[in-house]
Structures are given as C-alpha cells and as structure tokens.
Tab-separated table of C-alpha atoms in Angstrom:
chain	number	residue	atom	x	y	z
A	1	UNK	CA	-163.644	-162.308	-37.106
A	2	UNK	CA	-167.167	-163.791	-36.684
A	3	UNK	CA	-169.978	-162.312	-38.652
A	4	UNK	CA	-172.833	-163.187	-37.026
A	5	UNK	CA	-177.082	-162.429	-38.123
A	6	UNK	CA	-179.845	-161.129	-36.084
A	7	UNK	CA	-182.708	-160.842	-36.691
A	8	UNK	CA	-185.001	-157.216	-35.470
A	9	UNK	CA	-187.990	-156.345	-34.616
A	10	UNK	CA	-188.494	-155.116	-38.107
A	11	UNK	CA	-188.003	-158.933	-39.420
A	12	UNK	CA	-185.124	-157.821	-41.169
A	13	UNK	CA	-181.791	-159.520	-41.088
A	14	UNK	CA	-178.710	-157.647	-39.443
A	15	UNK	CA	-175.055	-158.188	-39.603
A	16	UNK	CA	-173.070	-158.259	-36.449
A	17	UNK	CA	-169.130	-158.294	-36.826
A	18	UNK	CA	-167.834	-160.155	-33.683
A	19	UNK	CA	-164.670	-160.850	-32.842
A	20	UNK	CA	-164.057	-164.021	-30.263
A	21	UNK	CA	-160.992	-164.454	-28.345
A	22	UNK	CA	-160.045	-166.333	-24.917
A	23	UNK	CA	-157.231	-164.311	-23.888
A	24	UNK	CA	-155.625	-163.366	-20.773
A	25	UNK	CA	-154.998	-159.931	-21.448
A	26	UNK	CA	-156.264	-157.765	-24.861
A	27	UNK	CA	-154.346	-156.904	-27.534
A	28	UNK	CA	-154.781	-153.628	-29.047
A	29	UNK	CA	-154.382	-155.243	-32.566
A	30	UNK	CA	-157.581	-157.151	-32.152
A	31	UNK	CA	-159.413	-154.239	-31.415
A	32	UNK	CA	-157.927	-152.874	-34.678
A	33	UNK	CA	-158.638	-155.459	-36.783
A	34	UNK	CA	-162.137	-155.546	-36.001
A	35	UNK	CA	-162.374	-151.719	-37.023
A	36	UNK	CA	-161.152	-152.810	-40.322
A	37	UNK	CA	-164.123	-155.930	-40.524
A	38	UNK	CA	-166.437	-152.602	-40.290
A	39	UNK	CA	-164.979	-150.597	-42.572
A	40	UNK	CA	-164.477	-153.083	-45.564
A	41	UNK	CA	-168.046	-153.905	-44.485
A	42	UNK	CA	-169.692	-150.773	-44.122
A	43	UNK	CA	-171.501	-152.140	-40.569
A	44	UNK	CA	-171.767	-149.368	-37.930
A	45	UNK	CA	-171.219	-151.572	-35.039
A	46	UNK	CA	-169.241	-154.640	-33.353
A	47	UNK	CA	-168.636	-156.650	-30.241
A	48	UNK	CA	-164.971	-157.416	-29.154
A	49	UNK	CA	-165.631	-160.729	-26.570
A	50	UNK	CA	-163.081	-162.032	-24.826
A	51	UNK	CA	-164.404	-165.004	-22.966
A	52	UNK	CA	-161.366	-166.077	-20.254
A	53	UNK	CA	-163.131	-163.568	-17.902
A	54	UNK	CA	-165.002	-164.440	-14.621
A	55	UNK	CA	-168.050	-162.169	-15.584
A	56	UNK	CA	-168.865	-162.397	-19.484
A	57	UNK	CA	-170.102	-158.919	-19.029
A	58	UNK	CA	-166.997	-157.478	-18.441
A	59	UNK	CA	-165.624	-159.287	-21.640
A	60	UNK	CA	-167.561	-157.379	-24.366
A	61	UNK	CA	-166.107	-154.167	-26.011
A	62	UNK	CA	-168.750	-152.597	-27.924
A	63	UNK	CA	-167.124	-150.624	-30.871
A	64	UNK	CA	-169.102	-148.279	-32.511
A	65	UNK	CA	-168.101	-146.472	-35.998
C-alpha cells in the first residue's frame, strides 16, 4: 500500500490509502488488503489503481468504508 497526503480546501492535510499495481488482470486479494489499510487506519476512503490499462480511468477502484 501507498499512503499518500492531500492537501483540501480547508488547508488541512488528508490521508489517502492507495494501492498501485500493474497487473493484467485484478486480484480480489488486493482489493482486500486495501480494506484492511482502512481499517487499521481508520480512513474512510481508498483508490485501488491498476496502471497496465489503456485508459487510466478505467484503472481506479474507488473503495469506500
């Protein structure tokens, strides 16, 4: 897992759990795994990008507690 900082509108720092892979084909475990970042974390939301796609946009899996 990545954990990655943004920062808002509000000037305040955020914590976004991404996890980064350049896969042929998904693995349900990943998807798991990054459920677990958020939990141990407490975050609310993360990105699962998988960048061996043609279109980047249909390589993000939003995954929302």
């Amino acid at each position: 897992g990545l954990f990655t900082y943004l920062w808002t509108s509000r000037r305040s720092l955020q914590l976004i759990i991404c996890e980064l892979k350049a896969v042929d084909e998904m693995n349900p475990v990943w998807e798991a795994q990054l459920l677990s970042h958020l939990k141990l974390t407490g975050k609310r939301l993360g990105f699962l990008i998988n960048f061996n796609v043609p279109i980047i946009k249909k390589g993000i899996k939003r995954i929302i507690l």
